[in-house]
Amino acid sequence: MSAAVPTQKRNLPLFATRETCAGKAYIVTGANTGLGFEAAKHLASLGAAKVILAVRNPVTGGAAKVEIDEAAGTADTKVVEVWPLDLSSYDSVRAFAKRAATELERIDALIENAALALEERETAEGHVKTVTVNVLGTYLLASLLLPEMSRQAKSGEFKDFQPRLVIVGSRVGFDYKEDWEKMKEDPIKGMDEIDVYKTYGLTKLTESFATRHLARELLPVEKTGVIINLICPGLCVTKLARNLSEERAARLRELHARFGRTAEDGSRTLLHGAVAGVESHGKLLHSCEDGEPDVPAWVKEDLALQKNTWDVIAKELEAIEPGCVTKMVACA
């Protein structure tokens, strides 16, 4: 259990308001359940012009849309849409990004919430599925959409427009320092070879290193117009552990009962990332506040390790979609 869990705050503030969200367009991955669902429901209720539920299963996505529409009063509108997105399939990511760039007039925030936790080994696109979904699929989507978001930001077409890329991470990754030391030269290869149960935390640690380098060195907000931040929603009562053994799931349920935030409460951290200002660029947010004081020095200060982590990911992305990283970096 992360040391942060017993002391995590609950009843978090809601920084997203009708004033900050009305008329804007949002993409929320993994929006059919849990944090993503609750965040999408808030956005629709706050007057967003478009909320894209990016989901692996269109059936469950459709059910989520019905519930959101009923809660938000958007049933007779085209505000909430269900779009298929399977982060374990690079073809699916490509198709989704192409559709978003073509059909959406604006993207005010891409909230990359979808994630996978496994205990038994499964593979997708040549890697452990947790790695494919949480890291490679997530950053592939970012690399394909960020140039369009940057173009929109620079065009001046929309008043007071500053899009956000929100990567949903987790401080649980900071508990894996010992394992990280053994794989830090090539974390993708290392995670493919380690105990699958550990890969969830390690993918979140990978995101911490990579996002910091990407935002600080390659995509500064003053050049791209896009704020990139990393948020930790804390321990929340969701279905993330649905693929774990009954023993581990039971332990998690006990933690949920004692310390867990509701999915609605946790979703407020996603919304905070989607409206946070330039001061959040390249930084960790948690509990709807600045989370930088809780980032360990070995994560925050090792710039060479941050760069290497991103370089390993970028090499994979360029092999998947040649030119995608080059084009993304060029928008700065």
Tab-separated table of N, CA and C in Angstrom, residues 114-241:
chain	number	residue	atom	x	y	z
A	114	ALA	N	-7.771	6.017	-19.622
A	114	ALA	CA	-7.859	4.559	-19.740
A	114	ALA	C	-6.558	3.885	-19.317
A	115	ALA	N	-6.686	2.819	-18.554
A	115	ALA	CA	-5.513	2.073	-18.097
A	115	ALA	C	-5.920	0.644	-17.790
A	116	LEU	N	-4.928	-0.201	-17.676
A	116	LEU	CA	-5.153	-1.629	-17.471
A	116	LEU	C	-4.232	-2.145	-16.380
A	117	ALA	N	-4.773	-2.986	-15.506
A	117	ALA	CA	-3.976	-3.685	-14.495
A	117	ALA	C	-4.242	-5.175	-14.647
A	118	LEU	N	-3.180	-5.952	-14.768
A	118	LEU	CA	-3.303	-7.390	-14.978
A	118	LEU	C	-2.469	-8.166	-13.965
A	119	GLU	N	-2.859	-9.401	-13.773
A	119	GLU	CA	-2.072	-10.314	-12.953
A	119	GLU	C	-1.563	-11.483	-13.786
A	120	GLU	N	-2.324	-11.859	-14.802
A	120	GLU	CA	-1.911	-12.924	-15.707
A	120	GLU	C	-1.374	-12.302	-16.992
A	121	ARG	N	-0.360	-12.929	-17.562
A	121	ARG	CA	0.301	-12.367	-18.742
A	121	ARG	C	-0.593	-12.434	-19.979
A	122	GLU	N	-0.815	-11.283	-20.563
A	122	GLU	CA	-1.462	-11.155	-21.863
A	122	GLU	C	-0.602	-10.221	-22.700
A	123	THR	N	-0.589	-10.431	-23.986
A	123	THR	CA	0.213	-9.573	-24.850
A	123	THR	C	-0.677	-8.906	-25.901
A	124	ALA	N	-0.207	-7.773	-26.378
A	124	ALA	CA	-0.877	-7.048	-27.461
A	124	ALA	C	0.177	-6.231	-28.185
A	125	GLU	N	0.193	-6.320	-29.484
A	125	GLU	CA	1.147	-5.590	-30.320
A	125	GLU	C	2.602	-5.871	-29.924
A	126	GLY	N	2.852	-7.114	-29.501
A	126	GLY	CA	4.221	-7.529	-29.220
A	126	GLY	C	4.741	-7.192	-27.844
A	127	HIS	N	3.893	-6.675	-26.967
A	127	HIS	CA	4.309	-6.322	-25.608
A	127	HIS	C	3.283	-6.820	-24.607
A	128	VAL	N	3.684	-6.865	-23.336
A	128	VAL	CA	2.707	-7.133	-22.285
A	128	VAL	C	1.593	-6.102	-22.417
A	129	LYS	N	0.367	-6.553	-22.330
A	129	LYS	CA	-0.772	-5.690	-22.662
A	129	LYS	C	-0.833	-4.439	-21.787
A	130	THR	N	-0.421	-4.563	-20.539
A	130	THR	CA	-0.400	-3.392	-19.655
A	130	THR	C	0.492	-2.305	-20.217
A	131	VAL	N	1.627	-2.689	-20.753
A	131	VAL	CA	2.570	-1.737	-21.341
A	131	VAL	C	1.987	-1.131	-22.616
A	132	THR	N	1.386	-1.960	-23.440
A	132	THR	CA	0.798	-1.472	-24.689
A	132	THR	C	-0.279	-0.431	-24.417
A	133	VAL	N	-1.161	-0.716	-23.481
A	133	VAL	CA	-2.273	0.193	-23.194
A	133	VAL	C	-1.810	1.426	-22.432
A	134	ASN	N	-1.129	1.213	-21.306
A	134	ASN	CA	-0.824	2.316	-20.385
A	134	ASN	C	0.270	3.241	-20.883
A	135	VAL	N	1.169	2.721	-21.707
A	135	VAL	CA	2.295	3.539	-22.157
A	135	VAL	C	2.253	3.779	-23.666
A	136	LEU	N	2.412	2.734	-24.446
A	136	LEU	CA	2.590	2.925	-25.891
A	136	LEU	C	1.319	3.435	-26.563
A	137	GLY	N	0.174	2.832	-26.281
A	137	GLY	CA	-1.071	3.319	-26.861
A	137	GLY	C	-1.408	4.721	-26.394
A	138	THR	N	-1.147	4.980	-25.127
A	138	THR	CA	-1.433	6.306	-24.557
A	138	THR	C	-0.594	7.391	-25.219
A	139	TYR	N	0.711	7.164	-25.347
A	139	TYR	CA	1.566	8.183	-25.952
A	139	TYR	C	1.430	8.231	-27.471
A	140	LEU	N	1.047	7.115	-28.087
A	140	LEU	CA	0.776	7.156	-29.522
A	140	LEU	C	-0.403	8.087	-29.796
A	141	LEU	N	-1.456	7.971	-29.016
A	141	LEU	CA	-2.605	8.856	-29.191
A	141	LEU	C	-2.199	10.308	-28.980
A	142	ALA	N	-1.402	10.557	-27.949
A	142	ALA	CA	-0.943	11.924	-27.690
A	142	ALA	C	-0.125	12.461	-28.859
A	143	SER	N	0.774	11.641	-29.375
A	143	SER	CA	1.639	12.107	-30.457
A	143	SER	C	0.854	12.407	-31.729
A	144	LEU	N	-0.234	11.682	-31.957
A	144	LEU	CA	-1.031	11.882	-33.165
A	144	LEU	C	-1.983	13.073	-33.052
A	145	LEU	N	-2.414	13.398	-31.836
A	145	LEU	CA	-3.377	14.486	-31.670
A	145	LEU	C	-2.751	15.811	-31.238
A	146	LEU	N	-1.604	15.762	-30.607
A	146	LEU	CA	-1.036	17.005	-30.100
A	146	LEU	C	-0.707	18.020	-31.200
A	147	PRO	N	-0.201	17.606	-32.368
A	147	PRO	CA	0.028	18.607	-33.422
A	147	PRO	C	-1.244	19.351	-33.821
A	148	GLU	N	-2.371	18.652	-33.894
A	148	GLU	CA	-3.625	19.314	-34.234
A	148	GLU	C	-4.073	20.238	-33.106
A	149	MET	N	-3.896	19.809	-31.865
A	149	MET	CA	-4.252	20.661	-30.735
A	149	MET	C	-3.389	21.918	-30.718
A	150	SER	N	-2.120	21.757	-31.024
A	150	SER	CA	-1.221	22.905	-31.081
A	150	SER	C	-1.604	23.850	-32.217
A	151	ARG	N	-1.946	23.284	-33.359
A	151	ARG	CA	-2.363	24.114	-34.496
A	151	ARG	C	-3.581	24.938	-34.128
A	152	GLN	N	-4.540	24.293	-33.473
A	152	GLN	CA	-5.743	25.004	-33.051
A	152	GLN	C	-5.404	26.128	-32.077
A	153	ALA	N	-4.481	25.851	-31.161
A	153	ALA	CA	-4.102	26.851	-30.165
A	153	ALA	C	-3.438	28.063	-30.809
A	154	LYS	N	-2.643	27.823	-31.847
A	154	LYS	CA	-1.908	28.904	-32.497
A	154	LYS	C	-2.731	29.662	-33.534
A	155	SER	N	-3.816	29.081	-33.967
A	155	SER	CA	-4.584	29.660	-35.072
A	155	SER	C	-5.321	30.937	-34.691
A	156	GLY	N	-5.626	31.081	-33.408
A	156	GLY	CA	-6.390	32.235	-32.976
A	156	GLY	C	-7.859	32.157	-33.328
A	157	GLU	N	-8.281	30.991	-33.804
A	157	GLU	CA	-9.667	30.825	-34.226
A	157	GLU	C	-10.637	30.880	-33.059
A	158	PHE	N	-10.174	30.389	-31.896
A	158	PHE	CA	-11.036	30.336	-30.731
A	158	PHE	C	-10.519	31.280	-29.648
A	159	LYS	N	-11.396	32.041	-29.060
A	159	LYS	CA	-11.024	32.999	-28.029
A	159	LYS	C	-10.644	32.276	-26.741
A	160	ASP	N	-9.563	32.741	-26.113
A	160	ASP	CA	-9.122	32.186	-24.825
A	160	ASP	C	-9.005	30.659	-24.882
A	161	PHE	N	-8.363	30.177	-25.934
A	161	PHE	CA	-8.267	28.732	-26.161
A	161	PHE	C	-6.872	28.240	-25.804
A	162	GLN	N	-6.771	27.366	-24.819
A	162	GLN	CA	-5.501	26.751	-24.471
A	162	GLN	C	-5.757	25.291	-24.101
A	163	PRO	N	-5.543	24.398	-25.042
A	163	PRO	CA	-5.866	22.990	-24.807
A	163	PRO	C	-4.946	22.336	-23.779
A	164	ARG	N	-5.429	21.239	-23.222
A	164	ARG	CA	-4.673	20.462	-22.238
A	164	ARG	C	-4.555	19.011	-22.668
A	165	LEU	N	-3.387	18.452	-22.436
A	165	LEU	CA	-3.170	17.019	-22.521
A	165	LEU	C	-2.979	16.531	-21.095
A	166	VAL	N	-3.915	15.727	-20.623
A	166	VAL	CA	-3.896	15.250	-19.241
A	166	VAL	C	-3.571	13.758	-19.247
A	167	ILE	N	-2.438	13.405	-18.676
A	167	ILE	CA	-2.047	12.008	-18.534
A	167	ILE	C	-2.395	11.559	-17.115
A	168	VAL	N	-3.241	10.554	-16.990
A	168	VAL	CA	-3.641	10.071	-15.667
A	168	VAL	C	-2.629	9.027	-15.211
A	169	GLY	N	-1.811	9.426	-14.257
A	169	GLY	CA	-0.777	8.550	-13.721
A	169	GLY	C	-1.163	8.031	-12.348
A	170	SER	N	-0.152	7.783	-11.521
A	170	SER	CA	-0.412	7.332	-10.159
A	170	SER	C	0.883	7.401	-9.352
A	171	ARG	N	0.750	7.878	-8.126
A	171	ARG	CA	1.918	7.898	-7.234
A	171	ARG	C	2.325	6.498	-6.786
A	172	VAL	N	1.504	5.501	-7.074
A	172	VAL	CA	1.889	4.139	-6.709
A	172	VAL	C	3.188	3.745	-7.403
A	173	GLY	N	3.474	4.373	-8.532
A	173	GLY	CA	4.719	4.085	-9.238
A	173	GLY	C	5.957	4.383	-8.418
A	174	PHE	N	5.844	5.342	-7.499
A	174	PHE	CA	7.010	5.718	-6.689
A	174	PHE	C	7.417	4.607	-5.727
A	175	ASP	N	6.559	3.597	-5.556
A	175	ASP	CA	6.868	2.473	-4.666
A	175	ASP	C	7.741	1.414	-5.352
A	176	TYR	N	8.065	1.635	-6.634
A	176	TYR	CA	8.759	0.603	-7.405
A	176	TYR	C	10.197	0.989	-7.753
A	177	LYS	N	10.836	1.742	-6.896
A	177	LYS	CA	12.204	2.200	-7.168
A	177	LYS	C	13.164	1.029	-7.358
A	178	GLU	N	13.072	0.028	-6.509
A	178	GLU	CA	14.001	-1.104	-6.578
A	178	GLU	C	13.875	-1.841	-7.910
A	179	ASP	N	12.660	-2.076	-8.352
A	179	ASP	CA	12.459	-2.734	-9.642
A	179	ASP	C	12.914	-1.838	-10.795
A	180	TRP	N	12.642	-0.549	-10.666
A	180	TRP	CA	13.023	0.388	-11.719
A	180	TRP	C	14.528	0.411	-11.940
A	181	GLU	N	15.274	0.320	-10.868
A	181	GLU	CA	16.741	0.350	-10.975
A	181	GLU	C	17.260	-0.768	-11.869
A	182	LYS	N	16.535	-1.863	-11.933
A	182	LYS	CA	16.976	-3.012	-12.719
A	182	LYS	C	16.611	-2.880	-14.198
A	183	MET	N	15.727	-1.936	-14.531
A	183	MET	CA	15.238	-1.870	-15.907
A	183	MET	C	15.305	-0.471	-16.501
A	184	LYS	N	15.891	0.474	-15.787
A	184	LYS	CA	15.789	1.870	-16.191
A	184	LYS	C	16.450	2.186	-17.528
A	185	GLU	N	17.395	1.361	-17.964
A	185	GLU	CA	18.027	1.615	-19.263
A	185	GLU	C	17.055	1.355	-20.407
A	186	ASP	N	16.164	0.385	-20.233
A	186	ASP	CA	15.153	0.091	-21.251
A	186	ASP	C	13.891	-0.378	-20.529
A	187	PRO	N	13.085	0.560	-20.042
A	187	PRO	CA	11.912	0.160	-19.244
A	187	PRO	C	10.866	-0.626	-20.021
A	188	ILE	N	10.759	-0.422	-21.323
A	188	ILE	CA	9.782	-1.194	-22.102
A	188	ILE	C	10.165	-2.669	-22.095
A	189	LYS	N	11.416	-2.946	-22.393
A	189	LYS	CA	11.889	-4.326	-22.359
A	189	LYS	C	11.789	-4.893	-20.947
A	190	GLY	N	12.161	-4.085	-19.963
A	190	GLY	CA	12.119	-4.550	-18.578
A	190	GLY	C	10.729	-4.921	-18.126
A	191	MET	N	9.749	-4.106	-18.482
A	191	MET	CA	8.373	-4.404	-18.077
A	191	MET	C	7.814	-5.611	-18.810
A	192	ASP	N	8.307	-5.871	-20.008
A	192	ASP	CA	7.872	-7.072	-20.729
A	192	ASP	C	8.359	-8.343	-20.053
A	193	GLU	N	9.402	-8.228	-19.244
A	193	GLU	CA	10.035	-9.411	-18.671
A	193	GLU	C	9.763	-9.604	-17.178
A	194	ILE	N	9.231	-8.596	-16.501
A	194	ILE	CA	9.057	-8.663	-15.054
A	194	ILE	C	7.705	-9.289	-14.698
A	195	ASP	N	7.498	-9.589	-13.412
A	195	ASP	CA	6.220	-10.069	-12.897
A	195	ASP	C	5.105	-9.139	-13.386
A	196	VAL	N	4.116	-9.697	-14.060
A	196	VAL	CA	3.062	-8.889	-14.685
A	196	VAL	C	2.340	-8.016	-13.665
A	197	TYR	N	2.159	-8.506	-12.456
A	197	TYR	CA	1.435	-7.741	-11.441
A	197	TYR	C	2.101	-6.397	-11.173
A	198	LYS	N	3.413	-6.340	-11.317
A	198	LYS	CA	4.145	-5.102	-11.036
A	198	LYS	C	4.064	-4.085	-12.166
A	199	THR	N	3.605	-4.532	-13.324
A	199	THR	CA	3.698	-3.645	-14.486
A	199	THR	C	2.764	-2.441	-14.387
A	200	TYR	N	1.645	-2.555	-13.677
A	200	TYR	CA	0.772	-1.384	-13.566
A	200	TYR	C	1.526	-0.231	-12.907
A	201	GLY	N	2.096	-0.490	-11.735
A	201	GLY	CA	2.837	0.563	-11.044
A	201	GLY	C	4.017	1.061	-11.851
A	202	LEU	N	4.697	0.150	-12.528
A	202	LEU	CA	5.862	0.544	-13.317
A	202	LEU	C	5.482	1.352	-14.552
A	203	THR	N	4.319	1.059	-15.142
A	203	THR	CA	3.883	1.894	-16.271
A	203	THR	C	3.573	3.309	-15.797
A	204	LYS	N	3.044	3.435	-14.601
A	204	LYS	CA	2.746	4.755	-14.067
A	204	LYS	C	4.024	5.522	-13.723
A	205	LEU	N	5.028	4.803	-13.267
A	205	LEU	CA	6.329	5.432	-13.033
A	205	LEU	C	6.952	5.857	-14.358
A	206	THR	N	6.808	5.031	-15.372
A	206	THR	CA	7.292	5.372	-16.710
A	206	THR	C	6.654	6.662	-17.199
A	207	GLU	N	5.357	6.791	-16.983
A	207	GLU	CA	4.659	8.020	-17.371
A	207	GLU	C	5.213	9.232	-16.631
A	208	SER	N	5.558	9.055	-15.366
A	208	SER	CA	6.095	10.171	-14.590
A	208	SER	C	7.398	10.689	-15.190
A	209	PHE	N	8.298	9.780	-15.515
A	209	PHE	CA	9.575	10.187	-16.110
A	209	PHE	C	9.366	10.785	-17.500
A	210	ALA	N	8.625	10.084	-18.333
A	210	ALA	CA	8.496	10.490	-19.736
A	210	ALA	C	7.758	11.817	-19.893
A	211	THR	N	6.667	11.988	-19.165
A	211	THR	CA	5.870	13.208	-19.314
A	211	THR	C	6.646	14.434	-18.876
A	212	ARG	N	7.456	14.289	-17.830
A	212	ARG	CA	8.237	15.433	-17.359
A	212	ARG	C	9.223	15.887	-18.436
A	213	HIS	N	9.900	14.942	-19.076
A	213	HIS	CA	10.845	15.317	-20.128
A	213	HIS	C	10.119	15.873	-21.348
A	214	LEU	N	9.050	15.217	-21.738
A	214	LEU	CA	8.303	15.641	-22.918
A	214	LEU	C	7.827	17.079	-22.772
A	215	ALA	N	7.254	17.395	-21.621
A	215	ALA	CA	6.696	18.735	-21.416
A	215	ALA	C	7.783	19.791	-21.257
A	216	ARG	N	8.818	19.465	-20.506
A	216	ARG	CA	9.848	20.473	-20.194
A	216	ARG	C	10.776	20.741	-21.362
A	217	GLU	N	11.277	19.687	-21.987
A	217	GLU	CA	12.339	19.838	-22.970
A	217	GLU	C	11.846	19.889	-24.418
A	218	LEU	N	10.820	19.147	-24.751
A	218	LEU	CA	10.423	19.017	-26.151
A	218	LEU	C	9.187	19.830	-26.516
A	219	LEU	N	8.261	19.996	-25.585
A	219	LEU	CA	6.997	20.650	-25.895
A	219	LEU	C	6.663	21.742	-24.872
A	220	PRO	N	7.510	22.750	-24.735
A	220	PRO	CA	7.209	23.832	-23.794
A	220	PRO	C	5.924	24.542	-24.179
A	221	VAL	N	5.118	24.866	-23.192
A	221	VAL	CA	3.788	25.405	-23.462
A	221	VAL	C	3.850	26.734	-24.200
A	222	GLU	N	4.910	27.512	-23.978
A	222	GLU	CA	4.991	28.799	-24.654
A	222	GLU	C	5.203	28.662	-26.156
A	223	LYS	N	5.609	27.470	-26.611
A	223	LYS	CA	5.807	27.231	-28.040
A	223	LYS	C	4.670	26.439	-28.676
A	224	THR	N	4.061	25.539	-27.912
A	224	THR	CA	2.991	24.706	-28.478
A	224	THR	C	1.597	25.251	-28.198
A	225	GLY	N	1.453	25.995	-27.107
A	225	GLY	CA	0.134	26.441	-26.690
A	225	GLY	C	-0.668	25.377	-25.978
A	226	VAL	N	-0.064	24.210	-25.738
A	226	VAL	CA	-0.754	23.081	-25.098
A	226	VAL	C	-0.156	22.824	-23.721
A	227	ILE	N	-0.993	22.839	-22.710
A	227	ILE	CA	-0.562	22.509	-21.350
A	227	ILE	C	-0.586	20.993	-21.193
A	228	ILE	N	0.527	20.438	-20.752
A	228	ILE	CA	0.633	18.989	-20.522
A	228	ILE	C	0.859	18.762	-19.038
A	229	ASN	N	-0.020	18.004	-18.403
A	229	ASN	CA	0.199	17.700	-16.995
A	229	ASN	C	-0.113	16.237	-16.699
A	230	LEU	N	0.318	15.825	-15.543
A	230	LEU	CA	0.181	14.442	-15.083
A	230	LEU	C	-0.590	14.478	-13.789
A	231	ILE	N	-1.663	13.703	-13.678
A	231	ILE	CA	-2.442	13.744	-12.438
A	231	ILE	C	-2.518	12.350	-11.809
A	232	CYS	N	-2.598	12.355	-10.490
A	232	CYS	CA	-2.806	11.124	-9.730
A	232	CYS	C	-4.172	11.221	-9.066
A	233	PRO	N	-5.104	10.348	-9.413
A	233	PRO	CA	-6.443	10.422	-8.819
A	233	PRO	C	-6.534	9.825	-7.420
A	234	GLY	N	-5.464	9.182	-6.957
A	234	GLY	CA	-5.500	8.550	-5.648
A	234	GLY	C	-6.175	7.189	-5.694
A	235	LEU	N	-6.362	6.604	-4.531
A	235	LEU	CA	-7.050	5.310	-4.434
A	235	LEU	C	-8.549	5.558	-4.524
A	236	CYS	N	-9.159	5.066	-5.590
A	236	CYS	CA	-10.584	5.301	-5.836
A	236	CYS	C	-11.314	3.969	-6.026
A	237	VAL	N	-12.574	3.966	-5.694
A	237	VAL	CA	-13.392	2.761	-5.824
A	237	VAL	C	-13.842	2.648	-7.281
A	238	THR	N	-13.081	1.887	-8.069
A	238	THR	CA	-13.379	1.677	-9.481
A	238	THR	C	-13.207	0.194	-9.798
A	239	LYS	N	-13.328	-0.131	-11.082
A	239	LYS	CA	-13.181	-1.520	-11.517
A	239	LYS	C	-11.780	-1.806	-12.063
A	240	LEU	N	-10.804	-0.973	-11.725
A	240	LEU	CA	-9.463	-1.163	-12.249
A	240	LEU	C	-8.902	-2.538	-11.913
A	241	ALA	N	-9.265	-3.068	-10.754
A	241	ALA	CA	-8.701	-4.344	-10.305
A	241	ALA	C	-9.526	-5.549	-10.740
